[in-house]
């Protein structure tokens, strides 16, 4: 057994911290606000595992289809939640971000393996266009619902780094750290933002994507235990845990 953590172990760690983060986001009185910044590695870790899976999957078509189907089902559930919970619905949909990311890097990969110059440029142009759409995607819907990419500014560039630097963890780490500090100074106000309340500093902490770097280096390249249950577990657990947390939050608010 190689030293480090396999894919299954990394996913399990991310799942635990994902639940903690969503508990805090739904009801900030339950946990310390420090939970949010220390969990900023979770979605980048899922994104990085997706990119790594892109290079090892037996069928990219089936993988991409699973992500888009999960994204659509989760989004429908999100829209329904806004109707049921009277505007206090579930905005999260990491599958939509992963589906966009997978599609983008697949287009780049097809372009890389295409000899025709015209087709290569068309594919790369499509990938860049979808990237730009993903970065700004926000579609208002009736009754307070909306469609947006969860962590788009954070994750879409990171997915591109993970794809283009897949063969070099060091280059990926450097790109991630540089972009993290770029987000800190450009999008989150830099050190001036720290002067605001501690609660707001913790909430505006997506720039801490760099926390994923140690987990990337800990990955030992092994799959870990893989069964039909483990293959589909995340697809079910992710929307289910969001609904459970939302329902519990509504119930306890009413009690």
PDB file of N, CA and C in Angstrom, residues 26 72 74-93 96 137-149 243:
ATOM      1  N   UNK A  26     -26.444  26.999   6.624  1.00  0.00           N
ATOM      2  CA  UNK A  26     -27.892  26.999   6.820  1.00  0.00           C
ATOM      3  C   UNK A  26     -28.274  27.629   8.155  1.00  0.00           C
ATOM      4  N   UNK A  72     -29.053  18.404 -13.424  1.00  0.00           N
ATOM      5  CA  UNK A  72     -30.434  18.752 -13.766  1.00  0.00           C
ATOM      6  C   UNK A  72     -31.394  18.329 -12.660  1.00  0.00           C
ATOM      7  N   UNK A  74     -30.700  17.802  -9.484  1.00  0.00           N
ATOM      8  CA  UNK A  74     -30.447  18.633  -8.306  1.00  0.00           C
ATOM      9  C   UNK A  74     -31.029  20.034  -8.493  1.00  0.00           C
ATOM     10  N   UNK A  75     -30.908  20.573  -9.717  1.00  0.00           N
ATOM     11  CA  UNK A  75     -31.438  21.914  -9.979  1.00  0.00           C
ATOM     12  C   UNK A  75     -32.961  21.940  -9.902  1.00  0.00           C
ATOM     13  N   UNK A  76     -33.604  20.901 -10.415  1.00  0.00           N
ATOM     14  CA  UNK A  76     -35.064  20.806 -10.301  1.00  0.00           C
ATOM     15  C   UNK A  76     -35.455  20.754  -8.827  1.00  0.00           C
ATOM     16  N   UNK A  77     -34.721  19.973  -8.053  1.00  0.00           N
ATOM     17  CA  UNK A  77     -34.985  19.907  -6.618  1.00  0.00           C
ATOM     18  C   UNK A  77     -34.780  21.249  -5.950  1.00  0.00           C
ATOM     19  N   UNK A  78     -33.755  21.985  -6.406  1.00  0.00           N
ATOM     20  CA  UNK A  78     -33.492  23.311  -5.851  1.00  0.00           C
ATOM     21  C   UNK A  78     -34.656  24.258  -6.126  1.00  0.00           C
ATOM     22  N   UNK A  79     -35.167  24.239  -7.342  1.00  0.00           N
ATOM     23  CA  UNK A  79     -36.295  25.100  -7.706  1.00  0.00           C
ATOM     24  C   UNK A  79     -37.530  24.746  -6.877  1.00  0.00           C
ATOM     25  N   UNK A  80     -37.763  23.455  -6.709  1.00  0.00           N
ATOM     26  CA  UNK A  80     -38.896  23.009  -5.892  1.00  0.00           C
ATOM     27  C   UNK A  80     -38.733  23.461  -4.444  1.00  0.00           C
ATOM     28  N   UNK A  81     -37.494  23.411  -3.944  1.00  0.00           N
ATOM     29  CA  UNK A  81     -37.239  23.784  -2.551  1.00  0.00           C
ATOM     30  C   UNK A  81     -37.604  25.238  -2.278  1.00  0.00           C
ATOM     31  N   UNK A  82     -37.382  26.106  -3.255  1.00  0.00           N
ATOM     32  CA  UNK A  82     -37.735  27.515  -3.066  1.00  0.00           C
ATOM     33  C   UNK A  82     -39.250  27.691  -2.970  1.00  0.00           C
ATOM     34  N   UNK A  83     -39.975  26.843  -3.669  1.00  0.00           N
ATOM     35  CA  UNK A  83     -41.437  26.906  -3.598  1.00  0.00           C
ATOM     36  C   UNK A  83     -41.935  26.359  -2.265  1.00  0.00           C
ATOM     37  N   UNK A  84     -41.353  25.252  -1.826  1.00  0.00           N
ATOM     38  CA  UNK A  84     -41.789  24.603  -0.586  1.00  0.00           C
ATOM     39  C   UNK A  84     -41.410  25.430   0.635  1.00  0.00           C
ATOM     40  N   UNK A  85     -40.180  25.940   0.652  1.00  0.00           N
ATOM     41  CA  UNK A  85     -39.670  26.643   1.824  1.00  0.00           C
ATOM     42  C   UNK A  85     -39.883  28.157   1.756  1.00  0.00           C
ATOM     43  N   UNK A  86     -40.761  28.578   0.866  1.00  0.00           N
ATOM     44  CA  UNK A  86     -41.160  29.987   0.801  1.00  0.00           C
ATOM     45  C   UNK A  86     -39.955  30.919   0.651  1.00  0.00           C
ATOM     46  N   UNK A  87     -39.134  30.659  -0.344  1.00  0.00           N
ATOM     47  CA  UNK A  87     -37.991  31.521  -0.628  1.00  0.00           C
ATOM     48  C   UNK A  87     -36.718  31.148   0.084  1.00  0.00           C
ATOM     49  N   UNK A  88     -36.805  30.288   1.095  1.00  0.00           N
ATOM     50  CA  UNK A  88     -35.621  29.876   1.843  1.00  0.00           C
ATOM     51  C   UNK A  88     -35.152  28.523   1.320  1.00  0.00           C
ATOM     52  N   UNK A  89     -34.923  28.477   0.006  1.00  0.00           N
ATOM     53  CA  UNK A  89     -34.632  27.201  -0.645  1.00  0.00           C
ATOM     54  C   UNK A  89     -33.167  26.825  -0.634  1.00  0.00           C
ATOM     55  N   UNK A  90     -32.830  25.867  -1.496  1.00  0.00           N
ATOM     56  CA  UNK A  90     -31.479  25.311  -1.562  1.00  0.00           C
ATOM     57  C   UNK A  90     -30.804  25.795  -2.842  1.00  0.00           C
ATOM     58  N   UNK A  91     -29.842  26.708  -2.748  1.00  0.00           N
ATOM     59  CA  UNK A  91     -29.192  27.239  -3.949  1.00  0.00           C
ATOM     60  C   UNK A  91     -28.046  26.367  -4.464  1.00  0.00           C
ATOM     61  N   UNK A  92     -27.549  25.469  -3.643  1.00  0.00           N
ATOM     62  CA  UNK A  92     -26.327  24.725  -3.974  1.00  0.00           C
ATOM     63  C   UNK A  92     -26.558  23.683  -5.072  1.00  0.00           C
ATOM     64  N   UNK A  93     -25.583  23.594  -5.969  1.00  0.00           N
ATOM     65  CA  UNK A  93     -25.610  22.548  -6.998  1.00  0.00           C
ATOM     66  C   UNK A  93     -24.198  22.375  -7.552  1.00  0.00           C
ATOM     67  N   UNK A  96     -23.659  21.017 -11.172  1.00  0.00           N
ATOM     68  CA  UNK A  96     -23.723  21.909 -12.329  1.00  0.00           C
ATOM     69  C   UNK A  96     -22.335  22.478 -12.641  1.00  0.00           C
ATOM     70  N   UNK A 137     -22.465  32.896 -14.942  1.00  0.00           N
ATOM     71  CA  UNK A 137     -23.816  32.323 -15.002  1.00  0.00           C
ATOM     72  C   UNK A 137     -24.638  32.675 -13.768  1.00  0.00           C
ATOM     73  N   UNK A 138     -25.738  33.344 -14.006  1.00  0.00           N
ATOM     74  CA  UNK A 138     -26.711  33.642 -12.956  1.00  0.00           C
ATOM     75  C   UNK A 138     -28.050  33.892 -13.640  1.00  0.00           C
ATOM     76  N   UNK A 139     -28.992  32.968 -13.445  1.00  0.00           N
ATOM     77  CA  UNK A 139     -30.293  33.060 -14.102  1.00  0.00           C
ATOM     78  C   UNK A 139     -31.383  33.142 -13.043  1.00  0.00           C
ATOM     79  N   UNK A 140     -32.008  34.325 -12.867  1.00  0.00           N
ATOM     80  CA  UNK A 140     -33.117  34.427 -11.902  1.00  0.00           C
ATOM     81  C   UNK A 140     -34.311  33.605 -12.361  1.00  0.00           C
ATOM     82  N   UNK A 141     -34.993  33.005 -11.424  1.00  0.00           N
ATOM     83  CA  UNK A 141     -36.191  32.222 -11.703  1.00  0.00           C
ATOM     84  C   UNK A 141     -37.327  32.722 -10.810  1.00  0.00           C
ATOM     85  N   UNK A 142     -38.568  32.320 -11.087  1.00  0.00           N
ATOM     86  CA  UNK A 142     -39.696  32.751 -10.244  1.00  0.00           C
ATOM     87  C   UNK A 142     -39.529  32.305  -8.787  1.00  0.00           C
ATOM     88  N   UNK A 143     -40.314  32.888  -7.923  1.00  0.00           N
ATOM     89  CA  UNK A 143     -40.381  32.631  -6.474  1.00  0.00           C
ATOM     90  C   UNK A 143     -39.022  32.529  -5.799  1.00  0.00           C
ATOM     91  N   UNK A 144     -38.116  33.469  -6.127  1.00  0.00           N
ATOM     92  CA  UNK A 144     -36.869  33.593  -5.380  1.00  0.00           C
ATOM     93  C   UNK A 144     -35.786  32.615  -5.749  1.00  0.00           C
ATOM     94  N   UNK A 145     -36.062  31.695  -6.672  1.00  0.00           N
ATOM     95  CA  UNK A 145     -35.049  30.712  -7.057  1.00  0.00           C
ATOM     96  C   UNK A 145     -34.117  31.304  -8.115  1.00  0.00           C
ATOM     97  N   UNK A 146     -32.977  30.667  -8.320  1.00  0.00           N
ATOM     98  CA  UNK A 146     -32.053  31.108  -9.353  1.00  0.00           C
ATOM     99  C   UNK A 146     -31.138  29.946  -9.718  1.00  0.00           C
ATOM    100  N   UNK A 147     -30.541  30.057 -10.896  1.00  0.00           N
ATOM    101  CA  UNK A 147     -29.559  29.071 -11.337  1.00  0.00           C
ATOM    102  C   UNK A 147     -28.210  29.777 -11.426  1.00  0.00           C
ATOM    103  N   UNK A 148     -27.252  29.295 -10.709  1.00  0.00           N
ATOM    104  CA  UNK A 148     -25.908  29.854 -10.770  1.00  0.00           C
ATOM    105  C   UNK A 148     -24.903  28.734 -10.520  1.00  0.00           C
ATOM    106  N   UNK A 149     -23.672  28.980 -10.908  1.00  0.00           N
ATOM    107  CA  UNK A 149     -22.646  27.978 -10.670  1.00  0.00           C
ATOM    108  C   UNK A 149     -22.085  28.147  -9.267  1.00  0.00           C
ATOM    109  N   UNK A 243     -31.144  18.564   1.502  1.00  0.00           N
ATOM    110  CA  UNK A 243     -32.572  18.557   1.829  1.00  0.00           C
ATOM    111  C   UNK A 243     -32.795  18.268   3.306  1.00  0.00           C
TER     112      UNK A 243
END
